[in-house]
Amino acid sequence: MVDSTGPGSAFTSASFISLKSGETIHNIKFNSEVADVMANRRVVIMAFREKLAAFDACNLEPKFTVTTCYPSPGVHVNPIALGERWLAYADQQFVPIHRY
């Protein structure tokens, strides 16, 4: 669950709640607004406007951060896709070999 800190503020924390007991198991606070949350068996991805953060799905420890995401002017501020073994995102750098 993504929480806000107060009226009119950006979403700044993510709470992980037990489905069995309903209690908060873990809480992670951020300095930026959370735009999207995706998960698979291995990682939980928190997407922000121009970056994303990956956490281990078992213990919620930080795994890696990508700070070179290209912000989209569309509906999804930072469009990402997550599979079982891959993560796709729009990078700020233009790579000529990927141009069609």
mmCIF file of N, CA, C and O in Angstrom:
data_model
loop_
_atom_site.group_PDB
_atom_site.id
_atom_site.type_symbol
_atom_site.label_atom_id
_atom_site.label_comp_id
_atom_site.label_asym_id
_atom_site.label_seq_id
_atom_site.Cartn_x
_atom_site.Cartn_y
_atom_site.Cartn_z
ATOM 1 N N MET A 1 0.847 -1.152 0.000
ATOM 2 C CA MET A 1 0.000 0.000 0.000
ATOM 3 C C MET A 1 0.902 1.227 0.000
ATOM 4 O O MET A 1 1.869 1.286 0.743
ATOM 5 N N VAL A 2 0.593 2.175 -0.865
ATOM 6 C CA VAL A 2 1.357 3.415 -0.924
ATOM 7 C C VAL A 2 0.613 4.466 -0.122
ATOM 8 O O VAL A 2 -0.575 4.686 -0.320
ATOM 9 N N ASP A 3 1.321 5.089 0.822
ATOM 10 C CA ASP A 3 0.714 6.046 1.756
ATOM 11 C C ASP A 3 1.168 7.466 1.447
ATOM 12 O O ASP A 3 2.263 7.679 0.972
ATOM 13 N N SER A 4 0.317 8.433 1.792
ATOM 14 C CA SER A 4 0.743 9.829 1.730
ATOM 15 C C SER A 4 0.933 10.316 3.154
ATOM 16 O O SER A 4 0.353 9.790 4.089
ATOM 17 N N THR A 5 1.737 11.359 3.301
ATOM 18 C CA THR A 5 2.040 11.861 4.636
ATOM 19 C C THR A 5 1.022 12.860 5.155
ATOM 20 O O THR A 5 1.018 13.179 6.324
ATOM 21 N N GLY A 6 0.160 13.349 4.289
ATOM 22 C CA GLY A 6 -0.842 14.313 4.724
ATOM 23 C C GLY A 6 -1.622 14.866 3.554
ATOM 24 O O GLY A 6 -1.358 14.541 2.405
ATOM 25 N N PRO A 7 -2.606 15.726 3.811
ATOM 26 C CA PRO A 7 -3.407 16.298 2.724
ATOM 27 C C PRO A 7 -2.560 17.123 1.766
ATOM 28 O O PRO A 7 -1.754 17.927 2.187
ATOM 29 N N GLY A 8 -2.740 16.884 0.476
ATOM 30 C CA GLY A 8 -2.033 17.625 -0.546
ATOM 31 C C GLY A 8 -0.584 17.242 -0.748
ATOM 32 O O GLY A 8 0.114 17.838 -1.538
ATOM 33 N N SER A 9 -0.096 16.225 -0.029
ATOM 34 C CA SER A 9 1.310 15.845 -0.174
ATOM 35 C C SER A 9 1.448 14.691 -1.166
ATOM 36 O O SER A 9 0.490 14.024 -1.507
ATOM 37 N N ALA A 10 2.669 14.502 -1.614
ATOM 38 C CA ALA A 10 2.962 13.413 -2.545
ATOM 39 C C ALA A 10 3.006 12.086 -1.785
ATOM 40 O O ALA A 10 3.193 12.054 -0.575
ATOM 41 N N PHE A 11 2.834 10.996 -2.511
ATOM 42 C CA PHE A 11 2.975 9.675 -1.901
ATOM 43 C C PHE A 11 4.440 9.451 -1.592
ATOM 44 O O PHE A 11 5.280 9.543 -2.462
ATOM 45 N N THR A 12 4.753 9.186 -0.346
ATOM 46 C CA THR A 12 6.150 9.114 0.043
ATOM 47 C C THR A 12 6.539 7.851 0.782
ATOM 48 O O THR A 12 7.682 7.717 1.175
ATOM 49 N N SER A 13 5.641 6.911 1.005
ATOM 50 C CA SER A 13 6.040 5.683 1.682
ATOM 51 C C SER A 13 5.228 4.501 1.167
ATOM 52 O O SER A 13 4.124 4.664 0.668
ATOM 53 N N ALA A 14 5.828 3.330 1.296
ATOM 54 C CA ALA A 14 5.157 2.091 0.897
ATOM 55 C C ALA A 14 5.112 1.174 2.107
ATOM 56 O O ALA A 14 6.137 0.923 2.740
ATOM 57 N N SER A 15 3.927 0.698 2.437
ATOM 58 C CA SER A 15 3.749 -0.218 3.558
ATOM 59 C C SER A 15 3.425 -1.600 3.019
ATOM 60 O O SER A 15 2.599 -1.742 2.118
ATOM 61 N N PHE A 16 4.065 -2.603 3.579
ATOM 62 C CA PHE A 16 3.799 -3.985 3.218
ATOM 63 C C PHE A 16 3.003 -4.599 4.356
ATOM 64 O O PHE A 16 3.450 -4.620 5.497
ATOM 65 N N ILE A 17 1.804 -5.079 4.028
ATOM 66 C CA ILE A 17 0.854 -5.540 5.034
ATOM 67 C C ILE A 17 0.643 -7.040 4.898
ATOM 68 O O ILE A 17 0.469 -7.553 3.792
ATOM 69 N N SER A 18 0.618 -7.741 6.024
ATOM 70 C CA SER A 18 0.382 -9.179 6.043
ATOM 71 C C SER A 18 -1.060 -9.479 5.664
ATOM 72 O O SER A 18 -1.994 -8.891 6.233
ATOM 73 N N LEU A 19 -1.260 -10.382 4.716
ATOM 74 C CA LEU A 19 -2.616 -10.782 4.348
ATOM 75 C C LEU A 19 -3.248 -11.658 5.422
ATOM 76 O O LEU A 19 -4.460 -11.735 5.532
ATOM 77 N N LYS A 20 -2.431 -12.304 6.213
ATOM 78 C CA LYS A 20 -2.930 -13.186 7.270
ATOM 79 C C LYS A 20 -3.400 -12.396 8.495
ATOM 80 O O LYS A 20 -4.508 -12.596 8.981
ATOM 81 N N SER A 21 -2.561 -11.480 8.993
ATOM 82 C CA SER A 21 -2.888 -10.775 10.230
ATOM 83 C C SER A 21 -3.409 -9.360 10.008
ATOM 84 O O SER A 21 -4.015 -8.782 10.898
ATOM 85 N N GLY A 22 -3.118 -8.763 8.839
ATOM 86 C CA GLY A 22 -3.523 -7.388 8.580
ATOM 87 C C GLY A 22 -2.590 -6.359 9.177
ATOM 88 O O GLY A 22 -2.843 -5.164 9.092
ATOM 89 N N GLU A 23 -1.495 -6.801 9.779
ATOM 90 C CA GLU A 23 -0.532 -5.900 10.390
ATOM 91 C C GLU A 23 0.512 -5.448 9.375
ATOM 92 O O GLU A 23 0.831 -6.168 8.444
ATOM 93 N N THR A 24 1.057 -4.249 9.599
ATOM 94 C CA THR A 24 2.135 -3.747 8.758
ATOM 95 C C THR A 24 3.405 -4.513 9.081
ATOM 96 O O THR A 24 3.840 -4.561 10.228
ATOM 97 N N ILE A 25 4.001 -5.120 8.053
ATOM 98 C CA ILE A 25 5.219 -5.909 8.217
ATOM 99 C C ILE A 25 6.466 -5.054 8.023
ATOM 100 O O ILE A 25 7.451 -5.189 8.733
ATOM 101 N N HIS A 26 6.413 -4.157 7.021
ATOM 102 C CA HIS A 26 7.580 -3.338 6.687
ATOM 103 C C HIS A 26 7.104 -2.023 6.081
ATOM 104 O O HIS A 26 6.079 -1.988 5.413
ATOM 105 N N ASN A 27 7.862 -0.958 6.306
ATOM 106 C CA ASN A 27 7.530 0.344 5.739
ATOM 107 C C ASN A 27 8.799 0.955 5.167
ATOM 108 O O ASN A 27 9.828 0.960 5.823
ATOM 109 N N ILE A 28 8.715 1.447 3.928
ATOM 110 C CA ILE A 28 9.858 2.091 3.284
ATOM 111 C C ILE A 28 9.446 3.516 2.935
ATOM 112 O O ILE A 28 8.415 3.731 2.306
ATOM 113 N N LYS A 29 10.252 4.508 3.340
ATOM 114 C CA LYS A 29 9.953 5.914 3.068
ATOM 115 C C LYS A 29 10.829 6.411 1.922
ATOM 116 O O LYS A 29 11.980 6.029 1.800
ATOM 117 N N PHE A 30 10.243 7.294 1.103
ATOM 118 C CA PHE A 30 10.929 7.844 -0.059
ATOM 119 C C PHE A 30 10.845 9.360 -0.055
ATOM 120 O O PHE A 30 9.938 9.932 0.530
ATOM 121 N N ASN A 31 11.783 10.005 -0.759
ATOM 122 C CA ASN A 31 11.787 11.463 -0.893
ATOM 123 C C ASN A 31 10.986 11.925 -2.096
ATOM 124 O O ASN A 31 10.740 13.114 -2.249
ATOM 125 N N SER A 32 10.609 10.996 -2.970
ATOM 126 C CA SER A 32 9.883 11.324 -4.192
ATOM 127 C C SER A 32 8.536 10.617 -4.211
ATOM 128 O O SER A 32 8.332 9.629 -3.511
ATOM 129 N N GLU A 33 7.642 11.103 -5.054
ATOM 130 C CA GLU A 33 6.324 10.494 -5.213
ATOM 131 C C GLU A 33 6.442 9.149 -5.920
ATOM 132 O O GLU A 33 7.075 9.031 -6.964
ATOM 133 N N VAL A 34 5.814 8.125 -5.369
ATOM 134 C CA VAL A 34 5.799 6.804 -5.986
ATOM 135 C C VAL A 34 4.787 6.824 -7.124
ATOM 136 O O VAL A 34 3.613 7.114 -6.920
ATOM 137 N N ALA A 35 5.250 6.530 -8.348
ATOM 138 C CA ALA A 35 4.381 6.555 -9.522
ATOM 139 C C ALA A 35 3.751 5.201 -9.799
ATOM 140 O O ALA A 35 2.620 5.125 -10.276
ATOM 141 N N ASP A 36 4.479 4.116 -9.501
ATOM 142 C CA ASP A 36 3.983 2.775 -9.817
ATOM 143 C C ASP A 36 4.721 1.754 -8.962
ATOM 144 O O ASP A 36 5.848 1.992 -8.530
ATOM 145 N N VAL A 37 4.075 0.623 -8.732
ATOM 146 C CA VAL A 37 4.676 -0.488 -8.004
ATOM 147 C C VAL A 37 4.445 -1.749 -8.821
ATOM 148 O O VAL A 37 3.323 -2.006 -9.252
ATOM 149 N N MET A 38 5.511 -2.499 -9.047
ATOM 150 C CA MET A 38 5.408 -3.774 -9.758
ATOM 151 C C MET A 38 6.198 -4.811 -8.972
ATOM 152 O O MET A 38 7.157 -4.459 -8.277
ATOM 153 N N ALA A 39 5.807 -6.072 -9.101
ATOM 154 C CA ALA A 39 6.505 -7.123 -8.367
ATOM 155 C C ALA A 39 6.441 -8.444 -9.125
ATOM 156 O O ALA A 39 5.526 -8.682 -9.904
ATOM 157 N N ASN A 40 7.435 -9.266 -8.882
ATOM 158 C CA ASN A 40 7.414 -10.656 -9.313
ATOM 159 C C ASN A 40 7.946 -11.488 -8.145
ATOM 160 O O ASN A 40 8.009 -10.994 -7.026
ATOM 161 N N ARG A 41 8.334 -12.708 -8.394
ATOM 162 C CA ARG A 41 8.789 -13.574 -7.310
ATOM 163 C C ARG A 41 10.117 -13.138 -6.711
ATOM 164 O O ARG A 41 10.437 -13.496 -5.581
ATOM 165 N N ARG A 42 10.902 -12.378 -7.464
ATOM 166 C CA ARG A 42 12.248 -12.005 -7.022
ATOM 167 C C ARG A 42 12.377 -10.578 -6.496
ATOM 168 O O ARG A 42 13.135 -10.336 -5.566
ATOM 169 N N VAL A 43 11.695 -9.638 -7.130
ATOM 170 C CA VAL A 43 11.882 -8.231 -6.780
ATOM 171 C C VAL A 43 10.558 -7.472 -6.682
ATOM 172 O O VAL A 43 9.556 -7.869 -7.270
ATOM 173 N N VAL A 44 10.603 -6.382 -5.939
ATOM 174 C CA VAL A 44 9.531 -5.387 -5.899
ATOM 175 C C VAL A 44 10.146 -4.111 -6.453
ATOM 176 O O VAL A 44 11.186 -3.655 -5.978
ATOM 177 N N ILE A 45 9.515 -3.537 -7.484
ATOM 178 C CA ILE A 45 10.025 -2.335 -8.134
ATOM 179 C C ILE A 45 9.145 -1.148 -7.767
ATOM 180 O O ILE A 45 7.933 -1.209 -7.920
ATOM 181 N N MET A 46 9.764 -0.098 -7.265
ATOM 182 C CA MET A 46 9.081 1.162 -7.002
ATOM 183 C C MET A 46 9.533 2.136 -8.087
ATOM 184 O O MET A 46 10.729 2.430 -8.206
ATOM 185 N N ALA A 47 8.595 2.616 -8.892
ATOM 186 C CA ALA A 47 8.920 3.545 -9.966
ATOM 187 C C ALA A 47 8.588 4.961 -9.534
ATOM 188 O O ALA A 47 7.535 5.224 -8.963
ATOM 189 N N PHE A 48 9.508 5.868 -9.815
ATOM 190 C CA PHE A 48 9.349 7.287 -9.548
ATOM 191 C C PHE A 48 9.400 8.024 -10.882
ATOM 192 O O PHE A 48 9.514 7.404 -11.926
ATOM 193 N N ARG A 49 9.356 9.323 -10.889
ATOM 194 C CA ARG A 49 9.322 10.086 -12.141
ATOM 195 C C ARG A 49 10.529 9.796 -13.037
ATOM 196 O O ARG A 49 10.379 9.542 -14.212
ATOM 197 N N GLU A 50 11.735 9.865 -12.525
ATOM 198 C CA GLU A 50 12.923 9.685 -13.355
ATOM 199 C C GLU A 50 13.862 8.604 -12.832
ATOM 200 O O GLU A 50 15.033 8.561 -13.211
ATOM 201 N N LYS A 51 13.377 7.740 -11.954
ATOM 202 C CA LYS A 51 14.219 6.665 -11.435
ATOM 203 C C LYS A 51 13.348 5.510 -10.981
ATOM 204 O O LYS A 51 12.121 5.608 -10.934
ATOM 205 N N LEU A 52 13.990 4.398 -10.651
ATOM 206 C CA LEU A 52 13.276 3.274 -10.061
ATOM 207 C C LEU A 52 14.188 2.585 -9.065
ATOM 208 O O LEU A 52 15.410 2.662 -9.156
ATOM 209 N N ALA A 53 13.572 1.957 -8.085
ATOM 210 C CA ALA A 53 14.306 1.261 -7.039
ATOM 211 C C ALA A 53 13.791 -0.165 -6.947
ATOM 212 O O ALA A 53 12.586 -0.398 -6.993
ATOM 213 N N ALA A 54 14.721 -1.111 -6.822
ATOM 214 C CA ALA A 54 14.362 -2.529 -6.727
ATOM 215 C C ALA A 54 14.696 -3.042 -5.334
ATOM 216 O O ALA A 54 15.755 -2.734 -4.780
ATOM 217 N N PHE A 55 13.776 -3.824 -4.787
ATOM 218 C CA PHE A 55 13.939 -4.421 -3.467
ATOM 219 C C PHE A 55 13.756 -5.924 -3.576
ATOM 220 O O PHE A 55 12.954 -6.397 -4.377
ATOM 221 N N ASP A 56 14.480 -6.669 -2.770
ATOM 222 C CA ASP A 56 14.339 -8.119 -2.724
ATOM 223 C C ASP A 56 12.938 -8.463 -2.249
ATOM 224 O O ASP A 56 12.466 -7.921 -1.248
ATOM 225 N N ALA A 57 12.240 -9.348 -2.951
ATOM 226 C CA ALA A 57 10.855 -9.677 -2.613
ATOM 227 C C ALA A 57 10.743 -10.471 -1.312
ATOM 228 O O ALA A 57 9.697 -10.444 -0.667
ATOM 229 N N CYS A 58 11.794 -11.151 -0.894
ATOM 230 C CA CYS A 58 11.732 -11.962 0.330
ATOM 231 C C CYS A 58 11.957 -11.161 1.600
ATOM 232 O O CYS A 58 11.233 -11.322 2.580
ATOM 233 N N ASN A 59 12.969 -10.277 1.587
ATOM 234 C CA ASN A 59 13.296 -9.553 2.819
ATOM 235 C C ASN A 59 13.193 -8.031 2.680
ATOM 236 O O ASN A 59 13.489 -7.309 3.621
ATOM 237 N N LEU A 60 12.814 -7.540 1.488
ATOM 238 C CA LEU A 60 12.624 -6.114 1.193
ATOM 239 C C LEU A 60 13.881 -5.275 1.372
ATOM 240 O O LEU A 60 13.818 -4.073 1.584
ATOM 241 N N GLU A 61 15.052 -5.909 1.267
ATOM 242 C CA GLU A 61 16.319 -5.187 1.285
ATOM 243 C C GLU A 61 16.551 -4.570 -0.091
ATOM 244 O O GLU A 61 16.207 -5.164 -1.109
ATOM 245 N N PRO A 62 17.151 -3.377 -0.161
ATOM 246 C CA PRO A 62 17.428 -2.754 -1.465
ATOM 247 C C PRO A 62 18.375 -3.621 -2.301
ATOM 248 O O PRO A 62 19.363 -4.141 -1.786
ATOM 249 N N LYS A 63 18.052 -3.772 -3.605
ATOM 250 C CA LYS A 63 18.915 -4.538 -4.519
ATOM 251 C C LYS A 63 19.682 -3.600 -5.439
ATOM 252 O O LYS A 63 20.876 -3.698 -5.548
ATOM 253 N N PHE A 64 18.971 -2.705 -6.148
ATOM 254 C CA PHE A 64 19.632 -1.765 -7.038
ATOM 255 C C PHE A 64 18.701 -0.598 -7.320
ATOM 256 O O PHE A 64 17.513 -0.646 -7.056
ATOM 257 N N THR A 65 19.285 0.470 -7.878
ATOM 258 C CA THR A 65 18.543 1.671 -8.256
ATOM 259 C C THR A 65 18.954 2.068 -9.666
ATOM 260 O O THR A 65 20.128 1.986 -10.011
ATOM 261 N N VAL A 66 17.990 2.489 -10.473
ATOM 262 C CA VAL A 66 18.260 3.010 -11.813
ATOM 263 C C VAL A 66 17.854 4.482 -11.798
ATOM 264 O O VAL A 66 16.699 4.802 -11.516
ATOM 265 N N THR A 67 18.803 5.359 -12.074
ATOM 266 C CA THR A 67 18.538 6.796 -12.002
ATOM 267 C C THR A 67 18.514 7.470 -13.373
ATOM 268 O O THR A 67 18.461 8.693 -13.454
ATOM 269 N N THR A 68 18.530 6.689 -14.442
ATOM 270 C CA THR A 68 18.603 7.260 -15.791
ATOM 271 C C THR A 68 17.324 7.032 -16.590
ATOM 272 O O THR A 68 17.362 6.925 -17.807
ATOM 273 N N CYS A 69 16.175 6.964 -15.935
ATOM 274 C CA CYS A 69 14.911 6.743 -16.640
ATOM 275 C C CYS A 69 14.455 8.032 -17.334
ATOM 276 O O CYS A 69 14.594 9.125 -16.794
ATOM 277 N N TYR A 70 13.900 7.875 -18.514
ATOM 278 C CA TYR A 70 13.380 9.005 -19.283
ATOM 279 C C TYR A 70 11.914 9.223 -18.914
ATOM 280 O O TYR A 70 11.094 8.327 -19.086
ATOM 281 N N PRO A 71 11.543 10.390 -18.371
ATOM 282 C CA PRO A 71 10.150 10.626 -17.991
ATOM 283 C C PRO A 71 9.254 10.761 -19.221
ATOM 284 O O PRO A 71 9.609 11.408 -20.191
ATOM 285 N N SER A 72 8.103 10.150 -19.162
ATOM 286 C CA SER A 72 7.159 10.165 -20.272
ATOM 287 C C SER A 72 6.128 11.271 -20.082
ATOM 288 O O SER A 72 5.647 11.490 -18.970
ATOM 289 N N PRO A 73 5.736 11.953 -21.154
ATOM 290 C CA PRO A 73 4.684 12.959 -21.043
ATOM 291 C C PRO A 73 3.289 12.339 -21.042
ATOM 292 O O PRO A 73 2.302 13.036 -20.891
ATOM 293 N N GLY A 74 3.202 11.020 -21.172
ATOM 294 C CA GLY A 74 1.918 10.333 -21.253
ATOM 295 C C GLY A 74 1.287 10.053 -19.910
ATOM 296 O O GLY A 74 1.631 10.655 -18.883
ATOM 297 N N VAL A 75 0.375 9.116 -19.896
ATOM 298 C CA VAL A 75 -0.378 8.754 -18.691
ATOM 299 C C VAL A 75 0.538 8.191 -17.610
ATOM 300 O O VAL A 75 0.443 8.562 -16.442
ATOM 301 N N HIS A 76 1.438 7.293 -17.988
ATOM 302 C CA HIS A 76 2.386 6.713 -17.037
ATOM 303 C C HIS A 76 3.670 7.538 -17.075
ATOM 304 O O HIS A 76 4.329 7.623 -18.090
ATOM 305 N N VAL A 77 4.011 8.141 -15.951
ATOM 306 C CA VAL A 77 5.150 9.050 -15.876
ATOM 307 C C VAL A 77 6.459 8.329 -16.179
ATOM 308 O O VAL A 77 7.317 8.848 -16.867
ATOM 309 N N ASN A 78 6.606 7.111 -15.676
ATOM 310 C CA ASN A 78 7.809 6.314 -15.898
ATOM 311 C C ASN A 78 7.371 4.906 -16.285
ATOM 312 O O ASN A 78 7.288 4.027 -15.440
ATOM 313 N N PRO A 79 7.077 4.681 -17.570
ATOM 314 C CA PRO A 79 6.585 3.366 -17.973
ATOM 315 C C PRO A 79 7.677 2.299 -17.854
ATOM 316 O O PRO A 79 8.787 2.477 -18.346
ATOM 317 N N ILE A 80 7.356 1.227 -17.143
ATOM 318 C CA ILE A 80 8.276 0.105 -16.992
ATOM 319 C C ILE A 80 7.505 -1.184 -17.225
ATOM 320 O O ILE A 80 6.272 -1.205 -17.150
ATOM 321 N N ALA A 81 8.238 -2.240 -17.514
ATOM 322 C CA ALA A 81 7.654 -3.572 -17.658
ATOM 323 C C ALA A 81 8.554 -4.540 -16.912
ATOM 324 O O ALA A 81 9.775 -4.430 -16.959
ATOM 325 N N LEU A 82 7.963 -5.480 -16.213
ATOM 326 C CA LEU A 82 8.713 -6.426 -15.397
ATOM 327 C C LEU A 82 8.280 -7.838 -15.733
ATOM 328 O O LEU A 82 7.093 -8.159 -15.676
ATOM 329 N N GLY A 83 9.243 -8.668 -16.100
ATOM 330 C CA GLY A 83 8.983 -10.074 -16.354
ATOM 331 C C GLY A 83 9.616 -10.908 -15.255
ATOM 332 O O GLY A 83 10.086 -10.387 -14.244
ATOM 333 N N GLU A 84 9.672 -12.205 -15.443
ATOM 334 C CA GLU A 84 10.290 -13.078 -14.440
ATOM 335 C C GLU A 84 11.807 -12.917 -14.397
ATOM 336 O O GLU A 84 12.413 -13.089 -13.355
ATOM 337 N N ARG A 85 12.420 -12.588 -15.558
ATOM 338 C CA ARG A 85 13.875 -12.496 -15.605
ATOM 339 C C ARG A 85 14.381 -11.198 -16.218
ATOM 340 O O ARG A 85 15.560 -11.075 -16.501
ATOM 341 N N TRP A 86 13.508 -10.233 -16.445
ATOM 342 C CA TRP A 86 13.933 -8.987 -17.085
ATOM 343 C C TRP A 86 13.129 -7.802 -16.576
ATOM 344 O O TRP A 86 12.042 -7.944 -16.041
ATOM 345 N N LEU A 87 13.714 -6.619 -16.771
ATOM 346 C CA LEU A 87 13.093 -5.346 -16.426
ATOM 347 C C LEU A 87 13.319 -4.408 -17.604
ATOM 348 O O LEU A 87 14.452 -4.255 -18.072
ATOM 349 N N ALA A 88 12.273 -3.796 -18.128
ATOM 350 C CA ALA A 88 12.389 -2.871 -19.252
ATOM 351 C C ALA A 88 11.968 -1.477 -18.804
ATOM 352 O O ALA A 88 10.973 -1.320 -18.091
ATOM 353 N N TYR A 89 12.726 -0.475 -19.230
ATOM 354 C CA TYR A 89 12.425 0.916 -18.926
ATOM 355 C C TYR A 89 13.022 1.786 -20.021
ATOM 356 O O TYR A 89 13.905 1.364 -20.768
ATOM 357 N N ALA A 90 12.558 3.016 -20.142
ATOM 358 C CA ALA A 90 13.081 3.958 -21.129
ATOM 359 C C ALA A 90 14.287 4.676 -20.536
ATOM 360 O O ALA A 90 14.174 5.331 -19.505
ATOM 361 N N ASP A 91 15.428 4.536 -21.192
ATOM 362 C CA ASP A 91 16.657 5.148 -20.717
ATOM 363 C C ASP A 91 16.807 6.557 -21.315
ATOM 364 O O ASP A 91 16.325 6.817 -22.414
ATOM 365 N N GLN A 92 17.467 7.460 -20.597
ATOM 366 C CA GLN A 92 17.669 8.827 -21.073
ATOM 367 C C GLN A 92 18.631 8.890 -22.252
ATOM 368 O O GLN A 92 18.513 9.757 -23.101
ATOM 369 N N GLN A 93 19.578 7.981 -22.315
ATOM 370 C CA GLN A 93 20.548 7.987 -23.402
ATOM 371 C C GLN A 93 19.948 7.337 -24.640
ATOM 372 O O GLN A 93 19.290 6.314 -24.563
ATOM 373 N N PHE A 94 20.240 7.950 -25.778
ATOM 374 C CA PHE A 94 19.801 7.394 -27.051
ATOM 375 C C PHE A 94 20.852 6.383 -27.512
ATOM 376 O O PHE A 94 22.024 6.697 -27.594
ATOM 377 N N VAL A 95 20.420 5.166 -27.800
ATOM 378 C CA VAL A 95 21.316 4.119 -28.271
ATOM 379 C C VAL A 95 21.029 3.897 -29.755
ATOM 380 O O VAL A 95 19.980 3.378 -30.107
ATOM 381 N N PRO A 96 21.946 4.300 -30.657
ATOM 382 C CA PRO A 96 21.685 4.240 -32.093
ATOM 383 C C PRO A 96 21.331 2.853 -32.622
ATOM 384 O O PRO A 96 20.535 2.742 -33.552
ATOM 385 N N ILE A 97 21.864 1.791 -32.054
ATOM 386 C CA ILE A 97 21.562 0.452 -32.584
ATOM 387 C C ILE A 97 20.123 0.030 -32.342
ATOM 388 O O ILE A 97 19.629 -0.875 -32.982
ATOM 389 N N HIS A 98 19.437 0.694 -31.427
ATOM 390 C CA HIS A 98 18.042 0.353 -31.125
ATOM 391 C C HIS A 98 17.055 1.202 -31.911
ATOM 392 O O HIS A 98 15.854 1.100 -31.713
ATOM 393 N N ARG A 99 17.560 2.067 -32.791
ATOM 394 C CA ARG A 99 16.694 2.946 -33.574
ATOM 395 C C ARG A 99 16.124 2.178 -34.754
ATOM 396 O O ARG A 99 16.828 1.492 -35.480
ATOM 397 N N TYR A 100 14.830 2.317 -34.981
ATOM 398 C CA TYR A 100 14.156 1.635 -36.102
ATOM 399 C C TYR A 100 13.664 2.619 -37.102
ATOM 400 O O TYR A 100 13.298 3.682 -36.833
#
